[in-house]
Amino acid sequence: MAGNSFGKLFRLTTFGESHGVAIGGIIDGCPSGLELDFDAIQNELDRRRPGQSKIVTQRKEPDTVEFLSGIFENVTTGTPIGFVIKNKNQKSKDYSHIRDVYRPSHADYTYDKKYGVRDYRGGGRSSARETACRVVAGAIAKQLLSTVQIYAYTSSVGDIFINKSYQELDFTKIESNDIRCPDEASAERMIKKIKDIRKQGDTIGGTITCVIQNVPIGLGEPVFDKLHAELGKAMLSINAVKGFEYGSGFDGAKMRGSVHNDKFNEDGTTQTNLSGGVQGGISNGMDIYFNVAFKPVATTLQKQETINSSGETVEMQGKGRHDPCVVPRAVPIVEAMAALVLADYLLMDRVSRL
Amino acid sequence: MAGNSFGKLFRLTTFGESHGVAIGGIIDGCPSGLELDFDAIQNELDRRRPGQSKIVTQRKEPDTVEFLSGIFENVTTGTPIGFVIKNKNQKSKDYSHIRDVYRPSHADYTYDKKYGVRDYRGGGRSSARETACRVVAGAIAKQLLSTVQIYAYTSSVGDIFINKSYQELDFTKIESNDIRCPDEASAERMIKKIKDIRKQGDTIGGTITCVIQNVPIGLGEPVFDKLHAELGKAMLSINAVKGFEYGSGFDGAKMRGSVHNDKFNEDGTTQTNLSGGVQGGISNGMDIYFNVAFKPVATTLQKQETINSSGETVEMQGKGRHDPCVVPRAVPIVEAMAALVLADYLLMDRVSRL
Amino acid sequence: MAGNSFGKLFRLTTFGESHGVAIGGIIDGCPSGLELDFDAIQNELDRRRPGQSKIVTQRKEPDTVEFLSGIFENVTTGTPIGFVIKNKNQKSKDYSHIRDVYRPSHADYTYDKKYGVRDYRGGGRSSARETACRVVAGAIAKQLLSTVQIYAYTSSVGDIFINKSYQELDFTKIESNDIRCPDEASAERMIKKIKDIRKQGDTIGGTITCVIQNVPIGLGEPVFDKLHAELGKAMLSINAVKGFEYGSGFDGAKMRGSVHNDKFNEDGTTQTNLSGGVQGGISNGMDIYFNVAFKPVATTLQKQETINSSGETVEMQGKGRHDPCVVPRAVPIVEAMAALVLADYLLMDRVSRL
Amino acid sequence: MAGNSFGKLFRLTTFGESHGVAIGGIIDGCPSGLELDFDAIQNELDRRRPGQSKIVTQRKEPDTVEFLSGIFENVTTGTPIGFVIKNKNQKSKDYSHIRDVYRPSHADYTYDKKYGVRDYRGGGRSSARETACRVVAGAIAKQLLSTVQIYAYTSSVGDIFINKSYQELDFTKIESNDIRCPDEASAERMIKKIKDIRKQGDTIGGTITCVIQNVPIGLGEPVFDKLHAELGKAMLSINAVKGFEYGSGFDGAKMRGSVHNDKFNEDGTTQTNLSGGVQGGISNGMDIYFNVAFKPVATTLQKQETINSSGETVEMQGKGRHDPCVVPRAVPIVEAMAALVLADYLLMDRVSRL
């Protein structure tokens, strides 16, 4: 069944393969009357773009978005917003040598088994290239959520953790370094780690933390569409994600109720926030925060044995323009998906009451 | 927006409050021709039922399911399966003292703010009582998935971890103790822990691990409806869940690609399975496994200060029939939600190819 | 795929067979804070009930609805509203003689071919009995739409037409006769016609006209979910319906643009209303009106030849308690479906603008 | 709520305004492995194209579709099929004079009231230009439905009716004349009628009949998603449609059951087919046939009084490049929407049974 749409009221549908003509999408359900800041949208794309710094892939893609509909004189009209991002770099490489090869821990094998046919060039639909469309839609969602702030940042690379709670960090520093870690000392160590890993032809995983502030009370649609459940799905749908936890997360599972409960202040705020801004699946107005775990990129530059579609063992080796660590480029993607969820749930909450 | 449905093709919609007349649901989209084993369904409900052992709430609810439609001569007919579970115990207690009180880390406050009105008795819709309906539907989904095996078990209570990989465990022992931990030594320690915690009037969190074996290759609908993303949402929609990780999970974020990649055997299976049975959002036929973190139950028997709906500080104390740890009763719920996802995705995969 | 839900935001899912234990449904997405008038709901059911007059089936069904959830102290809480209507009359008849018989122009054959199994008793799921659930939900939708008026009435039986435009009719007289025709002279002729037809053991078709007044401007979701398109689907989903036309309808296809165009008044109303209250799929504030065609009931009391599931010719004859004309009982069903559409679209329009 | 998607499993989402950069869409859920005939797709677009004959608008639009994804080496891959059709003719005209004018029986007024902002150029989103995207998707759906035949044709223009049942017609002649009427004598009269009407600066309505042959038994998802109900919605969602009837239609409402019932042959076919190929919402294998009523085009070349957005009376006059009758160009649109419904329901039926 069609799985290329996200959201119910603010709904993104995407298309596109890594090496096809273009990728793109349709945002259906964006309310009319929103004046768009196109520079802000392009800026988000630039944060995700290949080639933006020395610790990411050096592939060149301008990733310029063109809007085709739904906007008139810079204002959304309530009709669907169609957009495309042309694939500029798609003809530069010959992929025929991996036509029949299943790369380890990639989606080659499963796509082939599921669909019986596959665009093998650069991973096709399974490439993280499609997340550029999420970033476009997320950038519009952010503008819809004008009073809400969404900050994602790199909280670990390999075994290097930031080791500070988000409250101790200055989010204005997130963009001040290539790894997007607001703690400068940690950032330096993380960057060094990635450079070392890359020299070895290897890759490394990491985590991103996301903090959402100034969320209206009341977002979330129990019992199945709880706010944090949809955030979890949103994050887990991003390439390479292996885990999601919010509020106290896995640590909360070790705690006692007497310690874990968030005591109320008289204004309805809470003294602690182990709940992570969500109670019973509905936002309570406190900060929402969560962690997302990313596995190491599967394409390494080291020689690997694998199999082809005939079940024969073959040798393969990645080529030079891959990310040694996905996390710095994934920061805007995490923000985008968070924005999509919140925009959707903000609209949904408009129909909760008489 | 209505959030009480789960699944696209095999679709459960539930209703019901903790202390209303009944809870129930409709399963729409169950294929015709499935001969149902009603004892197996009731058995799943019994695994979730209050009062089943000494370490769970002693509330009495027989939780007998009545099917109202969609089944003829024990076989599903393809029409919607309606069912109800009567609330037998709903009048036994006077809840008027908490009418205006917002219990800490419960959903009282957020429901009130969202909807402006709330059935406060026993948590109303936010009570985990609604999960009984998930167990009914999950039990039918399990029967649809006859060749797939789903095993959930308690892998930690507080700081007591099972410390064995699932491959070392004998799943036939899961039901041999009250905590549903297949490692007997750990089980004993966990049970003792819960009893201690309860004596102190406190509660404790824990984790459940779920292993799904014999999954057909090809389940999953990229890019947004990846199999693990939907499993994640399913788990996060269960009351008290704070985190989800699959395969290598958060540990994977610390690893290198050269170590993390699962090498193929010539038959398409893999030598390791850090991918957790899913590549690119599609099942690869290897075991799917994941961990789910549960926070400690918010209702403790200790006195707590909180606020009421007028913003005044009030004192409250839980009463005696609450779970000290949600994990043993949540095992069948985790299984049920996993079964719902797999049944839905199994059907979806039927339309993938020409 | 599951086809037992209607509506996106105000969403009804139904279950139940004609001769099962009960029929029922879940309304998910009804906003909180609506104080319900239960007598008004039961009154709508009574309008649809068998045995209510001499020109409908004499089957006895009290059709009493029981609400199980979603309502607290008579007010909707925003949680799903579960309800059941017990089948009181379901054991009174032995249906084994039609177990394998396919009645002409019934759904026996198609259900059997589609699902391979079928509850043959009284038509099972294909019986119009399920429309009672639509009436329950529609009655709640009507209360949500408190400022909108929905009037359906019988506009023809066989070749007897009311031959007046709706503007000439007094809707307060709809309930003053058994056929629900506000024109008394026509009503008498229609009733006589039905009695004659019944004496002959035959059945007859008819049409219902529905007029919706005081509709807010702006309801409708182009391009696919145009307001009239959803109204059309809603009506066509009712048993025995063969056609739907709104505004000028099929007559409009004969007209010229210069005649058909509705000239604007300066306040945005129009001088004529051939558009039927909808322009471009969106309500314009004028009356919405449409006609619905119902075929004659397929069960006649005359002997008919038909086939059984082995492909053999058999003889069959309907028994005495069937409707000779479905139209009088279908009037509240048409209103209910119209109310469901409008309630849903009213909520959807809440998210159209910033 | 987003209303720009059609279908559940075979799902089309469209975007685009009449005078924007491009229109386009995404087909999500097309099964993999379908080898596409691109000429056949373009041919369908050419059947809908402006300027194709003397009785349609003389506007020039090549309407060339470009596919951007989802197809690899001419075969569908199971990933979403993105496509665009550039608007070549969009800058040719100055629309500022109608910026604030509400044309009678157009959607200008309702779009403005609903969204508060509107792309007024050529009707924007409300223009029938968007139906080109439906034709693209429908052409692919037709290829998926390779064994099913869908024939639409003009059955009336104004008061000129074809007056033959579809069984008497030779469908191979549909494309032999400009009006797409397989009865040549009627075709001539219809064409003459349209030319006369156009000379008068007026427009005229008409009807299209559609016949679908060789439909598999079992398509349809009761109770709400009956096959004919979805066909009705599909047709009613096309611009200018005022009515839909299938099988016996409105005439059926005048008939008796003894006459209307379709007697079975021993092989399950029926001797008559007043049911129109659908019983109980499910296809029975007989021909599906239905009529669709189109109103006259609202833009006439005669002077009309209307109002502007300030509520002032203004005079307006359409310009020369409009269709005098929408019906000939709507024939491929009706076929496309029918194909979309059938493709979707064909896939849905794959999950009906165990």
PDB file of C-alpha atoms in Angstrom, chain B residues 204-317:
ATOM      1  CA  ILE B 204       8.869   0.828  39.062  1.00  0.00           C
ATOM      2  CA  GLY B 205       9.514   0.870  35.314  1.00  0.00           C
ATOM      3  CA  GLY B 206      10.878  -1.813  33.062  1.00  0.00           C
ATOM      4  CA  THR B 207      11.480  -2.952  29.512  1.00  0.00           C
ATOM      5  CA  ILE B 208       9.962  -5.541  27.265  1.00  0.00           C
ATOM      6  CA  THR B 209      11.791  -7.204  24.412  1.00  0.00           C
ATOM      7  CA  CYS B 210       9.859  -8.589  21.493  1.00  0.00           C
ATOM      8  CA  VAL B 211      11.142 -11.081  18.933  1.00  0.00           C
ATOM      9  CA  ILE B 212       9.258 -11.891  15.756  1.00  0.00           C
ATOM     10  CA  GLN B 213      10.334 -14.960  13.871  1.00  0.00           C
ATOM     11  CA  ASN B 214       9.565 -16.352  10.485  1.00  0.00           C
ATOM     12  CA  VAL B 215       8.508 -13.017   9.032  1.00  0.00           C
ATOM     13  CA  PRO B 216       7.967 -13.132   5.271  1.00  0.00           C
ATOM     14  CA  ILE B 217      10.460 -11.098   3.250  1.00  0.00           C
ATOM     15  CA  GLY B 218       9.050  -7.910   1.794  1.00  0.00           C
ATOM     16  CA  LEU B 219       6.830  -6.405   4.476  1.00  0.00           C
ATOM     17  CA  GLY B 220       7.132  -2.634   4.795  1.00  0.00           C
ATOM     18  CA  GLU B 221       5.979   0.379   2.809  1.00  0.00           C
ATOM     19  CA  PRO B 222       8.726   2.968   2.340  1.00  0.00           C
ATOM     20  CA  VAL B 223       9.346   5.759   2.629  1.00  0.00           C
ATOM     21  CA  PHE B 224       7.119   6.862   5.503  1.00  0.00           C
ATOM     22  CA  ASP B 225       5.435   3.620   6.426  1.00  0.00           C
ATOM     23  CA  LYS B 226       8.589   1.634   6.974  1.00  0.00           C
ATOM     24  CA  LEU B 227       7.915  -1.549   8.902  1.00  0.00           C
ATOM     25  CA  HIS B 228       9.971  -0.560  11.920  1.00  0.00           C
ATOM     26  CA  ALA B 229       8.470   2.943  11.925  1.00  0.00           C
ATOM     27  CA  GLU B 230       4.989   1.510  12.244  1.00  0.00           C
ATOM     28  CA  LEU B 231       6.156  -0.954  14.894  1.00  0.00           C
ATOM     29  CA  GLY B 232       7.625   1.990  16.746  1.00  0.00           C
ATOM     30  CA  LYS B 233       4.422   3.964  16.568  1.00  0.00           C
ATOM     31  CA  ALA B 234       2.449   0.906  17.641  1.00  0.00           C
ATOM     32  CA  MET B 235       4.594   0.461  20.736  1.00  0.00           C
ATOM     33  CA  LEU B 236       4.744   4.155  21.581  1.00  0.00           C
ATOM     34  CA  SER B 237       0.951   4.270  21.478  1.00  0.00           C
ATOM     35  CA  ILE B 238       0.801   1.873  24.439  1.00  0.00           C
ATOM     36  CA  ASN B 239       0.287   3.585  27.778  1.00  0.00           C
ATOM     37  CA  ALA B 240       3.476   4.386  29.709  1.00  0.00           C
ATOM     38  CA  VAL B 241       5.902   3.693  26.864  1.00  0.00           C
ATOM     39  CA  LYS B 242       8.873   6.075  26.671  1.00  0.00           C
ATOM     40  CA  GLY B 243      11.144   4.534  24.079  1.00  0.00           C
ATOM     41  CA  PHE B 244      11.559   2.097  21.226  1.00  0.00           C
ATOM     42  CA  GLU B 245      14.666   0.684  19.590  1.00  0.00           C
ATOM     43  CA  TYR B 246      15.050  -2.157  17.113  1.00  0.00           C
ATOM     44  CA  GLY B 247      18.013  -4.205  15.985  1.00  0.00           C
ATOM     45  CA  SER B 248      21.175  -2.585  17.277  1.00  0.00           C
ATOM     46  CA  GLY B 249      19.119   0.349  18.562  1.00  0.00           C
ATOM     47  CA  PHE B 250      20.824   3.038  20.596  1.00  0.00           C
ATOM     48  CA  ASP B 251      23.921   0.872  20.855  1.00  0.00           C
ATOM     49  CA  GLY B 252      24.144   0.913  17.088  1.00  0.00           C
ATOM     50  CA  ALA B 253      24.671   4.674  17.220  1.00  0.00           C
ATOM     51  CA  LYS B 254      28.026   4.025  18.885  1.00  0.00           C
ATOM     52  CA  MET B 255      29.242   1.573  16.292  1.00  0.00           C
ATOM     53  CA  ARG B 256      31.288   1.686  13.102  1.00  0.00           C
ATOM     54  CA  GLY B 257      29.908   0.697   9.739  1.00  0.00           C
ATOM     55  CA  SER B 258      32.523  -1.999   9.261  1.00  0.00           C
ATOM     56  CA  VAL B 259      31.256  -3.698  12.415  1.00  0.00           C
ATOM     57  CA  HIS B 260      27.583  -2.873  12.079  1.00  0.00           C
ATOM     58  CA  ASN B 261      27.010  -4.129   8.529  1.00  0.00           C
ATOM     59  CA  ASP B 262      25.337  -7.516   8.337  1.00  0.00           C
ATOM     60  CA  LYS B 263      27.219  -9.713   5.905  1.00  0.00           C
ATOM     61  CA  PHE B 264      25.082 -11.752   3.535  1.00  0.00           C
ATOM     62  CA  ASN B 265      25.135 -15.490   3.249  1.00  0.00           C
ATOM     63  CA  GLU B 266      24.600 -16.757  -0.267  1.00  0.00           C
ATOM     64  CA  ASP B 267      20.952 -17.576   0.464  1.00  0.00           C
ATOM     65  CA  GLY B 268      20.218 -13.960   1.344  1.00  0.00           C
ATOM     66  CA  THR B 269      20.207 -14.484   5.113  1.00  0.00           C
ATOM     67  CA  THR B 270      22.795 -12.527   7.063  1.00  0.00           C
ATOM     68  CA  GLN B 271      25.583 -13.658   9.358  1.00  0.00           C
ATOM     69  CA  THR B 272      24.776 -11.056  11.968  1.00  0.00           C
ATOM     70  CA  ASN B 273      21.456  -9.278  12.414  1.00  0.00           C
ATOM     71  CA  LEU B 274      22.147  -5.820  13.743  1.00  0.00           C
ATOM     72  CA  SER B 275      19.608  -4.636  11.205  1.00  0.00           C
ATOM     73  CA  GLY B 276      16.950  -6.304  13.333  1.00  0.00           C
ATOM     74  CA  GLY B 277      15.263  -7.996  10.423  1.00  0.00           C
ATOM     75  CA  VAL B 278      14.488  -4.804   8.537  1.00  0.00           C
ATOM     76  CA  GLN B 279      16.509  -3.127   5.789  1.00  0.00           C
ATOM     77  CA  GLY B 280      15.277   0.085   4.225  1.00  0.00           C
ATOM     78  CA  GLY B 281      11.993  -0.302   6.040  1.00  0.00           C
ATOM     79  CA  ILE B 282      11.270  -3.722   4.560  1.00  0.00           C
ATOM     80  CA  SER B 283      11.572  -7.070   6.319  1.00  0.00           C
ATOM     81  CA  ASN B 284      14.461  -9.213   5.104  1.00  0.00           C
ATOM     82  CA  GLY B 285      13.311 -12.490   6.593  1.00  0.00           C
ATOM     83  CA  MET B 286      15.665 -12.421   9.577  1.00  0.00           C
ATOM     84  CA  ASP B 287      14.265 -12.122  13.124  1.00  0.00           C
ATOM     85  CA  ILE B 288      12.748  -8.772  13.957  1.00  0.00           C
ATOM     86  CA  TYR B 289      13.528  -7.759  17.510  1.00  0.00           C
ATOM     87  CA  PHE B 290      13.026  -4.604  19.491  1.00  0.00           C
ATOM     88  CA  ASN B 291      12.979  -3.175  22.997  1.00  0.00           C
ATOM     89  CA  VAL B 292      10.222  -1.085  24.547  1.00  0.00           C
ATOM     90  CA  ALA B 293      10.753   1.100  27.624  1.00  0.00           C
ATOM     91  CA  PHE B 294       7.928   1.536  30.144  1.00  0.00           C
ATOM     92  CA  LYS B 295       7.966   4.251  32.764  1.00  0.00           C
ATOM     93  CA  PRO B 296       6.918   3.499  36.333  1.00  0.00           C
ATOM     94  CA  VAL B 297       3.162   3.610  36.956  1.00  0.00           C
ATOM     95  CA  ALA B 298       2.206   7.149  37.936  1.00  0.00           C
ATOM     96  CA  THR B 299      -0.242   6.135  40.638  1.00  0.00           C
ATOM     97  CA  THR B 300       1.699   5.431  43.817  1.00  0.00           C
ATOM     98  CA  LEU B 301       0.280   4.745  47.237  1.00  0.00           C
ATOM     99  CA  GLN B 302       2.360   7.506  48.738  1.00  0.00           C
ATOM    100  CA  LYS B 303       0.902  10.856  49.575  1.00  0.00           C
ATOM    101  CA  GLN B 304       1.556  13.433  46.864  1.00  0.00           C
ATOM    102  CA  GLU B 305       0.821  17.102  46.466  1.00  0.00           C
ATOM    103  CA  THR B 306      -0.802  18.116  43.240  1.00  0.00           C
ATOM    104  CA  ILE B 307      -3.257  20.688  41.897  1.00  0.00           C
ATOM    105  CA  ASN B 308      -6.927  20.777  41.062  1.00  0.00           C
ATOM    106  CA  SER B 309      -8.653  22.358  38.116  1.00  0.00           C
ATOM    107  CA  SER B 310      -8.840  25.665  39.942  1.00  0.00           C
ATOM    108  CA  GLY B 311      -5.063  25.728  40.246  1.00  0.00           C
ATOM    109  CA  GLU B 312      -5.074  25.062  43.968  1.00  0.00           C
ATOM    110  CA  THR B 313      -2.613  22.757  45.665  1.00  0.00           C
ATOM    111  CA  VAL B 314      -4.263  19.626  47.028  1.00  0.00           C
ATOM    112  CA  GLU B 315      -3.034  16.434  48.607  1.00  0.00           C
ATOM    113  CA  MET B 316      -3.855  13.065  47.150  1.00  0.00           C
ATOM    114  CA  GLN B 317      -3.018   9.410  47.658  1.00  0.00           C
TER     115      GLN B 317
END
